PDB file of C-alpha atoms in Angstrom:
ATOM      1  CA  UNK A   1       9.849  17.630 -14.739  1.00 33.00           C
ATOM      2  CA  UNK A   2       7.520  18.142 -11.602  1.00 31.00           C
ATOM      3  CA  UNK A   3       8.627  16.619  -8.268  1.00 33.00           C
ATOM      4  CA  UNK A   4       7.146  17.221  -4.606  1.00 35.00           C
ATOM      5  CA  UNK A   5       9.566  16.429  -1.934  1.00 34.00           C
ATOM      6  CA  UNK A   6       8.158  18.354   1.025  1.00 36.00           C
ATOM      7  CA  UNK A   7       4.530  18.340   0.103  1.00 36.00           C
ATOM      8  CA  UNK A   8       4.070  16.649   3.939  1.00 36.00           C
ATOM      9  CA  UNK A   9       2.476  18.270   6.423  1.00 38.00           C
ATOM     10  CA  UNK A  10       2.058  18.229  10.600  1.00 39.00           C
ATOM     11  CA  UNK A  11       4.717  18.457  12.689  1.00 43.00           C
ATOM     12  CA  UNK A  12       6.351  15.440  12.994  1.00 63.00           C
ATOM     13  CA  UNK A  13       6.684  15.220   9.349  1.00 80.00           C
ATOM     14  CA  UNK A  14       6.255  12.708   6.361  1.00 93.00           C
ATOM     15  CA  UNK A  15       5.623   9.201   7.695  1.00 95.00           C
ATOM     16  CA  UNK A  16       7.595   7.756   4.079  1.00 97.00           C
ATOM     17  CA  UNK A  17      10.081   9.714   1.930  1.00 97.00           C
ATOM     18  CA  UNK A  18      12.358   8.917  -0.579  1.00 97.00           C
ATOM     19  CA  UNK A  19      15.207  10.638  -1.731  1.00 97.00           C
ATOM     20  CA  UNK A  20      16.508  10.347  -5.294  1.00 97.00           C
ATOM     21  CA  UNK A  21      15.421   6.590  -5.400  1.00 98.00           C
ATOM     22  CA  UNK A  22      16.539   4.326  -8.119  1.00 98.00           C
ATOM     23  CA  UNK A  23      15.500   0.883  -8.378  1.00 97.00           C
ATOM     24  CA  UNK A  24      17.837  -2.147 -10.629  1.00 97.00           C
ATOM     25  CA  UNK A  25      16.930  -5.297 -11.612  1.00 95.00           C
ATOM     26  CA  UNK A  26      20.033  -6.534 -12.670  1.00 94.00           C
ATOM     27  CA  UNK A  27      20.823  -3.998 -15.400  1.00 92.00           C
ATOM     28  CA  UNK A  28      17.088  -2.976 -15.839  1.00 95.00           C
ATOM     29  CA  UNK A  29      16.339   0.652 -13.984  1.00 97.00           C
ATOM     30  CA  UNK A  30      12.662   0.052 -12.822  1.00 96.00           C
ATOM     31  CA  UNK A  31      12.849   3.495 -11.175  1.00 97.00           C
ATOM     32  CA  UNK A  32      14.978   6.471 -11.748  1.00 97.00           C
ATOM     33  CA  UNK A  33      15.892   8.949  -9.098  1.00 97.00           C
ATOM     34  CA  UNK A  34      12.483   9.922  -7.234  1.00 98.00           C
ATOM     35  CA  UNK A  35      11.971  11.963  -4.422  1.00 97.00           C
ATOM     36  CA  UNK A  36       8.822  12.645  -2.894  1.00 95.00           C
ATOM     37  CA  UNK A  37       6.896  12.283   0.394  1.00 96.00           C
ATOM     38  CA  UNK A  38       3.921  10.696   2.113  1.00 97.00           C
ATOM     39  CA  UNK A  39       2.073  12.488   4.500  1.00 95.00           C
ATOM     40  CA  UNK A  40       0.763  10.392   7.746  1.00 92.00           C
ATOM     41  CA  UNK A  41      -3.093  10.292   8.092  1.00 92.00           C
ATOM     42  CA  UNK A  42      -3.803   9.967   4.290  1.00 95.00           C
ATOM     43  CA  UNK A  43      -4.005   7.988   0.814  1.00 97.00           C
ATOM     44  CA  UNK A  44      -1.412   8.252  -1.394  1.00 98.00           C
ATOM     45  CA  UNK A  45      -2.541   6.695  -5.208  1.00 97.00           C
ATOM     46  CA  UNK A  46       0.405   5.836  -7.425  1.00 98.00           C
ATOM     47  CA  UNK A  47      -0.537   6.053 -11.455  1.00 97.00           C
ATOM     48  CA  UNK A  48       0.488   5.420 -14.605  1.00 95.00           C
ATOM     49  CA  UNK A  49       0.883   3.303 -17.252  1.00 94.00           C
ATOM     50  CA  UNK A  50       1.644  -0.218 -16.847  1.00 91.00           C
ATOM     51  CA  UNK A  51       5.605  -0.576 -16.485  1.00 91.00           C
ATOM     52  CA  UNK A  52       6.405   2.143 -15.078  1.00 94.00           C
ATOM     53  CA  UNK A  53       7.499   1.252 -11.816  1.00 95.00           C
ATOM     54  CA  UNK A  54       4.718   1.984  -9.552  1.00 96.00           C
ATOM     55  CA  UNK A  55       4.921  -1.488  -8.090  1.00 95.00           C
ATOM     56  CA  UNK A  56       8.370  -1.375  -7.535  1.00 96.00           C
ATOM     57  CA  UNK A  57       8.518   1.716  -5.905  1.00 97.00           C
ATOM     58  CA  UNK A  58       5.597   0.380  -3.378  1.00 97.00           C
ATOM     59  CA  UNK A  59       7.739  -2.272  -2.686  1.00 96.00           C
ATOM     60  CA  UNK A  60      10.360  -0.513  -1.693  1.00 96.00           C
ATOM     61  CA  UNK A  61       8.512   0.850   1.410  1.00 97.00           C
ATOM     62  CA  UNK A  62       8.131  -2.759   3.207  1.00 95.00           C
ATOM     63  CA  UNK A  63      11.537  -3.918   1.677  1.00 95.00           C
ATOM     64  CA  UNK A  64       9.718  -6.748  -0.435  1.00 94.00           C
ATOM     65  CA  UNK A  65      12.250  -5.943  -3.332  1.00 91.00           C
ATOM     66  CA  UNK A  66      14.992  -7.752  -1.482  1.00 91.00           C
ATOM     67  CA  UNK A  67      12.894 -10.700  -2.109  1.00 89.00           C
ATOM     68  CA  UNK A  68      13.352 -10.570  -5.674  1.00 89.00           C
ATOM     69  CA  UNK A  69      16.791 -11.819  -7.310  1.00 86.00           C
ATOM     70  CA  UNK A  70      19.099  -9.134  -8.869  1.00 91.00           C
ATOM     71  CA  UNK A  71      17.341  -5.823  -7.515  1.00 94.00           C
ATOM     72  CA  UNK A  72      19.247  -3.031  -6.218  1.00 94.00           C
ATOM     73  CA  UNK A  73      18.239   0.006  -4.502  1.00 95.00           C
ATOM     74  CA  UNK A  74      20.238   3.054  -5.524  1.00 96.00           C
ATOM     75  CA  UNK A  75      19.063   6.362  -2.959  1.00 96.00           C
ATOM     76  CA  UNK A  76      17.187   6.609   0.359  1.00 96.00           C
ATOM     77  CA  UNK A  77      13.963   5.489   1.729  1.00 97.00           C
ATOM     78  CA  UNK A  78      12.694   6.491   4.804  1.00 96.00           C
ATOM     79  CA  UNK A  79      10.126   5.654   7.389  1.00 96.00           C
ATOM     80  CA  UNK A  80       9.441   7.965  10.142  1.00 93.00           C
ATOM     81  CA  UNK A  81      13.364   9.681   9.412  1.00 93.00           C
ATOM     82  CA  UNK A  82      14.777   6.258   9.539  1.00 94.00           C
ATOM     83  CA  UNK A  83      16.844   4.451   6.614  1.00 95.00           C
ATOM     84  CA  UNK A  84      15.198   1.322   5.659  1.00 95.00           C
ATOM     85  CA  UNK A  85      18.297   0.237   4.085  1.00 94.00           C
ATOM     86  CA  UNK A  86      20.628   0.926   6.649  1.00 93.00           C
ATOM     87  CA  UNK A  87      22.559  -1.913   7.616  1.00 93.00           C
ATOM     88  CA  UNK A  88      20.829  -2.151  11.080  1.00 93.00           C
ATOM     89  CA  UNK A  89      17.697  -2.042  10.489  1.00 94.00           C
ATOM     90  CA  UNK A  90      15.864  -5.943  10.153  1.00 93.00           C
ATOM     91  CA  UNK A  91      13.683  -6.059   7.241  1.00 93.00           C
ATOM     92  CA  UNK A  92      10.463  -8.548   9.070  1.00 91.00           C
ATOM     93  CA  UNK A  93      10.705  -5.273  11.482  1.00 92.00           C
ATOM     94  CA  UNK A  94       9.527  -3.587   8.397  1.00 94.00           C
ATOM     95  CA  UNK A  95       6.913  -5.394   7.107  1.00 93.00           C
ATOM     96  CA  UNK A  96       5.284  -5.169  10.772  1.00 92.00           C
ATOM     97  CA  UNK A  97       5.211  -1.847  10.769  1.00 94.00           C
ATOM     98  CA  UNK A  98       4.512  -1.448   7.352  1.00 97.00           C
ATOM     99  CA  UNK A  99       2.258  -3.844   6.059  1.00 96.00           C
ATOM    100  CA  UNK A 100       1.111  -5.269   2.512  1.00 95.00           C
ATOM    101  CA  UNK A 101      -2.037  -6.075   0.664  1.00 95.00           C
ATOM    102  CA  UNK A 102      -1.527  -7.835  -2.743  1.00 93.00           C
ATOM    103  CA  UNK A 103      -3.789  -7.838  -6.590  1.00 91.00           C
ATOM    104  CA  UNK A 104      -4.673 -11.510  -5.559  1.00 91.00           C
ATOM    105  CA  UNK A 105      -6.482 -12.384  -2.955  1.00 93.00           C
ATOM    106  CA  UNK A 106      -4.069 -15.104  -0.976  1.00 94.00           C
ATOM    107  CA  UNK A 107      -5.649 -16.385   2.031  1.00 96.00           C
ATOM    108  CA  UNK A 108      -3.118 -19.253   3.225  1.00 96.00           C
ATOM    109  CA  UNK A 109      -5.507 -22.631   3.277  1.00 97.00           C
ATOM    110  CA  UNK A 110      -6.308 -22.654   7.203  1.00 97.00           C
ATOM    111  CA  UNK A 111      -9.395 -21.621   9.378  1.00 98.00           C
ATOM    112  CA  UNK A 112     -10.340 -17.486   8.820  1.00 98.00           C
ATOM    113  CA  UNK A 113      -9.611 -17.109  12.955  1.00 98.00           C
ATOM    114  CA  UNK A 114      -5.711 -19.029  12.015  1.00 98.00           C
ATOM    115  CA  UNK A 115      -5.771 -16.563   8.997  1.00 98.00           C
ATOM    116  CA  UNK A 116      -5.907 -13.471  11.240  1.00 98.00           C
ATOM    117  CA  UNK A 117      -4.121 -14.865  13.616  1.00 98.00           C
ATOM    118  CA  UNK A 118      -0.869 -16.139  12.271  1.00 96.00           C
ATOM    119  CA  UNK A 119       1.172 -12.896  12.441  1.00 95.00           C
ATOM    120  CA  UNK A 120       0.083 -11.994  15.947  1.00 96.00           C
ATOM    121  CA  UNK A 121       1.165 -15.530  16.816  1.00 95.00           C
ATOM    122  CA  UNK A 122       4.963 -16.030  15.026  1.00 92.00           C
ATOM    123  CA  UNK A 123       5.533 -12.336  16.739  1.00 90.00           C
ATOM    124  CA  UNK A 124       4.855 -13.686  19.960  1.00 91.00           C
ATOM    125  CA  UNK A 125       1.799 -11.567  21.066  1.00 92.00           C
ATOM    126  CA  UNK A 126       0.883 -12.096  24.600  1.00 93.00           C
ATOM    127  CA  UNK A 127      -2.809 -10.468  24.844  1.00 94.00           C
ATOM    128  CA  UNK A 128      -6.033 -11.371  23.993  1.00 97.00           C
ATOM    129  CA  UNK A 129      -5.643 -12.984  20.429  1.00 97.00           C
ATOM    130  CA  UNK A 130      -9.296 -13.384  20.086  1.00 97.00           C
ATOM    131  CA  UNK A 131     -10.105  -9.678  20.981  1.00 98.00           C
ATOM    132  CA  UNK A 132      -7.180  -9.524  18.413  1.00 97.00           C
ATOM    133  CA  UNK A 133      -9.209 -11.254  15.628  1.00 98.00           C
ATOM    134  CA  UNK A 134     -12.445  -9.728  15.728  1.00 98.00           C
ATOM    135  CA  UNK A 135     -10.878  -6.470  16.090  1.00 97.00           C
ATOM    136  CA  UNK A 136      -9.004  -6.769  13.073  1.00 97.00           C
ATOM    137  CA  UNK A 137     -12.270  -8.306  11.305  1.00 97.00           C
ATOM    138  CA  UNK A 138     -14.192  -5.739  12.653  1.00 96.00           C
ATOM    139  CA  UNK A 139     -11.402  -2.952  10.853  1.00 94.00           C
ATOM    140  CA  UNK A 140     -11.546  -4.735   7.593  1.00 94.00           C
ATOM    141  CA  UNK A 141     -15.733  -4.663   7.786  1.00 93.00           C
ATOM    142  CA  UNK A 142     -15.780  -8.332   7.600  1.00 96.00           C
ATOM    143  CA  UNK A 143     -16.761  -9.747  11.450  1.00 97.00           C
ATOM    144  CA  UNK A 144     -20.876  -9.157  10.332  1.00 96.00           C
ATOM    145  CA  UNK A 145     -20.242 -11.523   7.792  1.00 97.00           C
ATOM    146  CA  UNK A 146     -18.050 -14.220   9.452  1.00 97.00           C
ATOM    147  CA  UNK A 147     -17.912 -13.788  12.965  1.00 97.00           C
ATOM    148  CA  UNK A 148     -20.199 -16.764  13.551  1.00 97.00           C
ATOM    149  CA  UNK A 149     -17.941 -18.922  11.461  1.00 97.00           C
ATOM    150  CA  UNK A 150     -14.351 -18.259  12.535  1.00 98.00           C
ATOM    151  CA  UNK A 151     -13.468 -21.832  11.885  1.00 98.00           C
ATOM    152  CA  UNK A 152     -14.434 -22.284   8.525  1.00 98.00           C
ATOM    153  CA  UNK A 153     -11.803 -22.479   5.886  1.00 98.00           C
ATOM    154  CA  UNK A 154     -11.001 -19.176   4.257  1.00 98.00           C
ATOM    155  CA  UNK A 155     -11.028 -20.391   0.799  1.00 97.00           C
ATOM    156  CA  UNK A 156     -14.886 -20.735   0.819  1.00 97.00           C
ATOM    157  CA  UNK A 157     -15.215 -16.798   1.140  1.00 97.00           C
ATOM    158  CA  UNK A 158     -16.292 -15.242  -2.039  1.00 96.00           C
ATOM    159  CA  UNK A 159     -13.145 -12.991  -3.335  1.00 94.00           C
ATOM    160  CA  UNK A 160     -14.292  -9.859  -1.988  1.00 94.00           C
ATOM    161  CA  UNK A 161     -14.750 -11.341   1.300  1.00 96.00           C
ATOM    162  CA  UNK A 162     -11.041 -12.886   0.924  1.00 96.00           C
ATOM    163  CA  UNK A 163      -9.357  -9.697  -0.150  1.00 95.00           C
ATOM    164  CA  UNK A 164     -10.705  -8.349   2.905  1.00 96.00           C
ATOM    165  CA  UNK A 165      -9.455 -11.115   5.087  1.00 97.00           C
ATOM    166  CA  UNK A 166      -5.917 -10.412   3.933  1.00 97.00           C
ATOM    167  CA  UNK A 167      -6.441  -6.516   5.029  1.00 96.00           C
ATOM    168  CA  UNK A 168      -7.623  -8.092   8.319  1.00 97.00           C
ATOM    169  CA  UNK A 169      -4.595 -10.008   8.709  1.00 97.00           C
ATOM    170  CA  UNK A 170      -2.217  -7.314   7.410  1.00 96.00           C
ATOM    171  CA  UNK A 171      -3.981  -5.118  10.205  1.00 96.00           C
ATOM    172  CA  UNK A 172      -3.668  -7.600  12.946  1.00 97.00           C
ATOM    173  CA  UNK A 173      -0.106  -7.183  13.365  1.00 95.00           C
ATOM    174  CA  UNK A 174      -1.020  -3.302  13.989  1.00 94.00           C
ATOM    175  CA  UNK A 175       1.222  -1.846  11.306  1.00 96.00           C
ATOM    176  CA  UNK A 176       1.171   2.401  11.334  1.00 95.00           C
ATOM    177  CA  UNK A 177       1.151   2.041   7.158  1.00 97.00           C
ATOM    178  CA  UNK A 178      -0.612  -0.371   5.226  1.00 97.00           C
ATOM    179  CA  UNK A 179       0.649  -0.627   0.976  1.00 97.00           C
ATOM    180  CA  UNK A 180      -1.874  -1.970  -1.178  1.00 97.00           C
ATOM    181  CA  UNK A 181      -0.924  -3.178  -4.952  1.00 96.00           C
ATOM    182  CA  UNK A 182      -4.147  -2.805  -7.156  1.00 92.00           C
ATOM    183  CA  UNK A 183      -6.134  -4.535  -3.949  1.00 92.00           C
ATOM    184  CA  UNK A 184      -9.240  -4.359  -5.974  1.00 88.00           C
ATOM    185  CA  UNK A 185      -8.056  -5.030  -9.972  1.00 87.00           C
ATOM    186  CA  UNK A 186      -9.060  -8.627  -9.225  1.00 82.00           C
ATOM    187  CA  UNK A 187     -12.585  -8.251  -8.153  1.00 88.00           C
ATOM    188  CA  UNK A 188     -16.381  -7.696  -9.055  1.00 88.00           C
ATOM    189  CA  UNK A 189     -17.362  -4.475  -9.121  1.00 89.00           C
ATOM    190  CA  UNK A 190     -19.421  -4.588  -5.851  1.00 90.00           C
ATOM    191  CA  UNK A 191     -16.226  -6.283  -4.133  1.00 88.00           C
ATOM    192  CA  UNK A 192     -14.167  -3.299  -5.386  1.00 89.00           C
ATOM    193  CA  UNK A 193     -16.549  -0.763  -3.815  1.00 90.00           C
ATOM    194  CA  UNK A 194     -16.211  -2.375  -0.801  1.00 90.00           C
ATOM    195  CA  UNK A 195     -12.601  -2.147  -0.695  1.00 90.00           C
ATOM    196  CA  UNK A 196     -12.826   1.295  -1.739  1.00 90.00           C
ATOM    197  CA  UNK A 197     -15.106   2.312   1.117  1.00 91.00           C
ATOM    198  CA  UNK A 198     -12.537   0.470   3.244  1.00 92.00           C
ATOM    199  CA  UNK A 199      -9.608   2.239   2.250  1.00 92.00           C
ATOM    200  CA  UNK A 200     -11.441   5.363   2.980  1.00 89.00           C
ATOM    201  CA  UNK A 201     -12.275   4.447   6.446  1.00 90.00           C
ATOM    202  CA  UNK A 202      -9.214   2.916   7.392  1.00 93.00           C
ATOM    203  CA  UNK A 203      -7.269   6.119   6.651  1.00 90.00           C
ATOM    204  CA  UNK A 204      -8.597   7.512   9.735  1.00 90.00           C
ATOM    205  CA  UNK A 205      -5.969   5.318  11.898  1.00 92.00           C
ATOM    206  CA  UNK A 206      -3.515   4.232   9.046  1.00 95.00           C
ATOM    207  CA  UNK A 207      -1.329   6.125   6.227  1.00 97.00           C
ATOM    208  CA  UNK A 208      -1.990   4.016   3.129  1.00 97.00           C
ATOM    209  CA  UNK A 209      -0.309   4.160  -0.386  1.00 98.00           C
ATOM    210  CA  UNK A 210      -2.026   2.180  -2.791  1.00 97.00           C
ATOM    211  CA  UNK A 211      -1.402   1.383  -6.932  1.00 97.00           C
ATOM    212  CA  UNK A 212      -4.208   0.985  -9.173  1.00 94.00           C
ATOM    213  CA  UNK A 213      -4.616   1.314 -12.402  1.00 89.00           C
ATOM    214  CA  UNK A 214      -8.004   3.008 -12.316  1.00 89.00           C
ATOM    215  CA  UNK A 215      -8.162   6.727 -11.967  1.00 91.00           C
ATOM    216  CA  UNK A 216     -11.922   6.868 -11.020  1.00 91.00           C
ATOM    217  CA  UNK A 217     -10.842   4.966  -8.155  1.00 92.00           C
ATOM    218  CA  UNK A 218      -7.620   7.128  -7.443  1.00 94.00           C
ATOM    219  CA  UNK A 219      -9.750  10.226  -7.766  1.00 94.00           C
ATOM    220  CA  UNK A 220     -12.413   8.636  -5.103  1.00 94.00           C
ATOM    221  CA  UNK A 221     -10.116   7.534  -2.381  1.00 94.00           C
ATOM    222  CA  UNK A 222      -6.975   9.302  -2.710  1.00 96.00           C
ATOM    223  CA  UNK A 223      -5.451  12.888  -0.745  1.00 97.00           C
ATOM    224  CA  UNK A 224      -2.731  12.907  -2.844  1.00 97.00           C
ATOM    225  CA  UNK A 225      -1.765  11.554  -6.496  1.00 97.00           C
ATOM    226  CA  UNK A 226       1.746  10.524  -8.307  1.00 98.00           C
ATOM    227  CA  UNK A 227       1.857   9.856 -12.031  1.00 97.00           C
ATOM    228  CA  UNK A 228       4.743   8.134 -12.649  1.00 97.00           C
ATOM    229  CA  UNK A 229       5.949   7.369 -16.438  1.00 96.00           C
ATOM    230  CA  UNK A 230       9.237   5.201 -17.645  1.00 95.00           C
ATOM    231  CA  UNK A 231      10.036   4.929 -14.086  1.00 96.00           C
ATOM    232  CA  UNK A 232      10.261   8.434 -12.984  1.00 97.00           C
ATOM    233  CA  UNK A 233       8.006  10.672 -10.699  1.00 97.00           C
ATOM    234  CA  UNK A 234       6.558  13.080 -13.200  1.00 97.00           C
ATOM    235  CA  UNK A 235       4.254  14.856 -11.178  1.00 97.00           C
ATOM    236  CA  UNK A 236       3.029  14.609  -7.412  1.00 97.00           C
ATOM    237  CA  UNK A 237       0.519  16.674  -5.375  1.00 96.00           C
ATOM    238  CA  UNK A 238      -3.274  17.276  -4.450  1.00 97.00           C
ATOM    239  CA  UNK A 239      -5.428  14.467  -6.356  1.00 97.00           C
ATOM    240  CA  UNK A 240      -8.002  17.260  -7.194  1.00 95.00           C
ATOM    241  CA  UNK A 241      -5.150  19.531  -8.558  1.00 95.00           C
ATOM    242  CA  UNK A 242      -3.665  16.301 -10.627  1.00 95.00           C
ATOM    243  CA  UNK A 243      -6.783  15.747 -12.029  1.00 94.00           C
ATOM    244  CA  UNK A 244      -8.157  18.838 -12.679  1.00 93.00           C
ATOM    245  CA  UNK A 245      -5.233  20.986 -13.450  1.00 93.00           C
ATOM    246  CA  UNK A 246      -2.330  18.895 -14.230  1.00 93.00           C
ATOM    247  CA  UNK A 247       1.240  20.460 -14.532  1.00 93.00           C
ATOM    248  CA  UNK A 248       2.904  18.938 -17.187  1.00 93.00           C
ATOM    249  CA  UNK A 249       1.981  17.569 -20.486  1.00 93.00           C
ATOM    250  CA  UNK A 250       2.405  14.021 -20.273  1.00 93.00           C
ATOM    251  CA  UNK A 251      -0.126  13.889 -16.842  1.00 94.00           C
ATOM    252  CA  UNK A 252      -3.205  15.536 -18.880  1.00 92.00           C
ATOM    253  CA  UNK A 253      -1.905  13.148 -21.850  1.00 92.00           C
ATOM    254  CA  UNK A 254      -2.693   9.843 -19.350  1.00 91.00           C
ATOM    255  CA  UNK A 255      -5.531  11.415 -17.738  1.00 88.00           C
ATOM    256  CA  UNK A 256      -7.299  12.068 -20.915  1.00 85.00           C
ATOM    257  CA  UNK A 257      -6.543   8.905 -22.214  1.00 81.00           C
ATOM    258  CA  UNK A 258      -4.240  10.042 -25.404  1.00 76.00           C
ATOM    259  CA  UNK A 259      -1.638   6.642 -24.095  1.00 67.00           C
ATOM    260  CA  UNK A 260      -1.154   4.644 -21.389  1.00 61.00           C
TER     261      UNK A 260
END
């Protein structure tokens, strides 16, 4: 068994970490005592089959677990050194700073300017809210398309063009990491390029850990790799050494297509 806690690198250390991390839904373990870092500045892709905790481990860097009934969190996670499960810390806090893009596209029904700017708004931002929007638009590579038609309802974008709302809004409230669960599993495939070419240019001012089942895309976009199997961390580090010269067994197995 391969893990890779202090694969992070720069001085001020991993932005995420967790430390022997186990996951329950009520007597289900999701995810069984992982440990492994996230450098800032890059992509992190979690793999494997379907099952084996990948979304549940993402989840457990904004705290969206605590949504779900019976779940229990067994371990540490960290953001920038700090205990996301300690008693004082306030979970919406969280999800500010650490924001979330889901496999569905799910604009709320209002104009796309309300879109991008609900989170600003219920977290009281004082500045210029409509520099706000098209800045956030402009990040997400969507103000060419719509910047002429901020008060149209978001459900008549295309689902490309909706996915990439979300990642607008999720930026708007100027989180330093931005999670992303299969972001593009739901889309064409010129929608899904898109997003790809997104993720790669947003790492340039965000850390971002994404899922996907596809390990084309993984090997595209991603610094570093994590195949996870049965809910633990079987092996973490470079993408191209993951995919090219995988450690254990049960990696080159899944890479090569023998299960999963």
């Amino acid at each position: 068994m391969t893990t890779a806690y202090d694969i992070a690198h720069g001085e001020e250390g991993p932005v995420l970490e967790t430390r022997g991390l186990s996951v329950f839904y009520g007597e289900k373990q999701a995810v069984r005592d992982v440990t492994f870092s996230v450098p800032r500045g890059t992509v992190v892709a979690l793999i494997g089959p379907s099952g084996c905790g990948k979304s549940t481990l993402l989840r457990c860097f904004n705290r969206m677990n605590d949504l779900l009934p019976d779940s229990r969190v067994e371990g540490e996670v960290r953001f920038r050194g700090t205990d996301l499960y300690a008693p004082s810390v306030d979970p919406v806090e969280v999800r500010r700073r650490v924001g979330m893009v889901f496999q569905e596209p799910n604009p709320f029904p209002r104009s796309i300017y309300d879109n991008v700017a609900f989170g600003p708004r219920i977290n009281g931002f004082r500045g210029d809210l409509d520099a706000l929007v098209e800045a956030s638009l402009r990040r997400a590579g969507l103000w060419a398309e719509v910047g002429d038609r901020l008060g149209d309802s978001a459900l008549k974008l295309s689902g490309g063009q909706q996915q990439r709302l979300c990642i607008a809004r999720t930026l708007a409230v100027e989180p330093e990491v931005v999670l992303m669960d299969e972001p593009a599993s739901a889309l064409d495939p010129i929608a899904s390029q898109r997003v790809e070419e997104l993720v790669y240019e947003l790492k340039r001012e965000y850390t971002i850990v994404i899922v996907t089942h596809n390990m084309q895309q993984a090997a595209r976009i991603s610094d570093y790799t994590a195949f996870l199997y049965l809910g633990e961390l079987i092996e973490y580090g470079p993408t191209d050494a993951i995919f090219t010269n995988p450690r254990e067994g049960s990696t080159e197995a899944y890479m090569t297509g023998r299960f999963g």
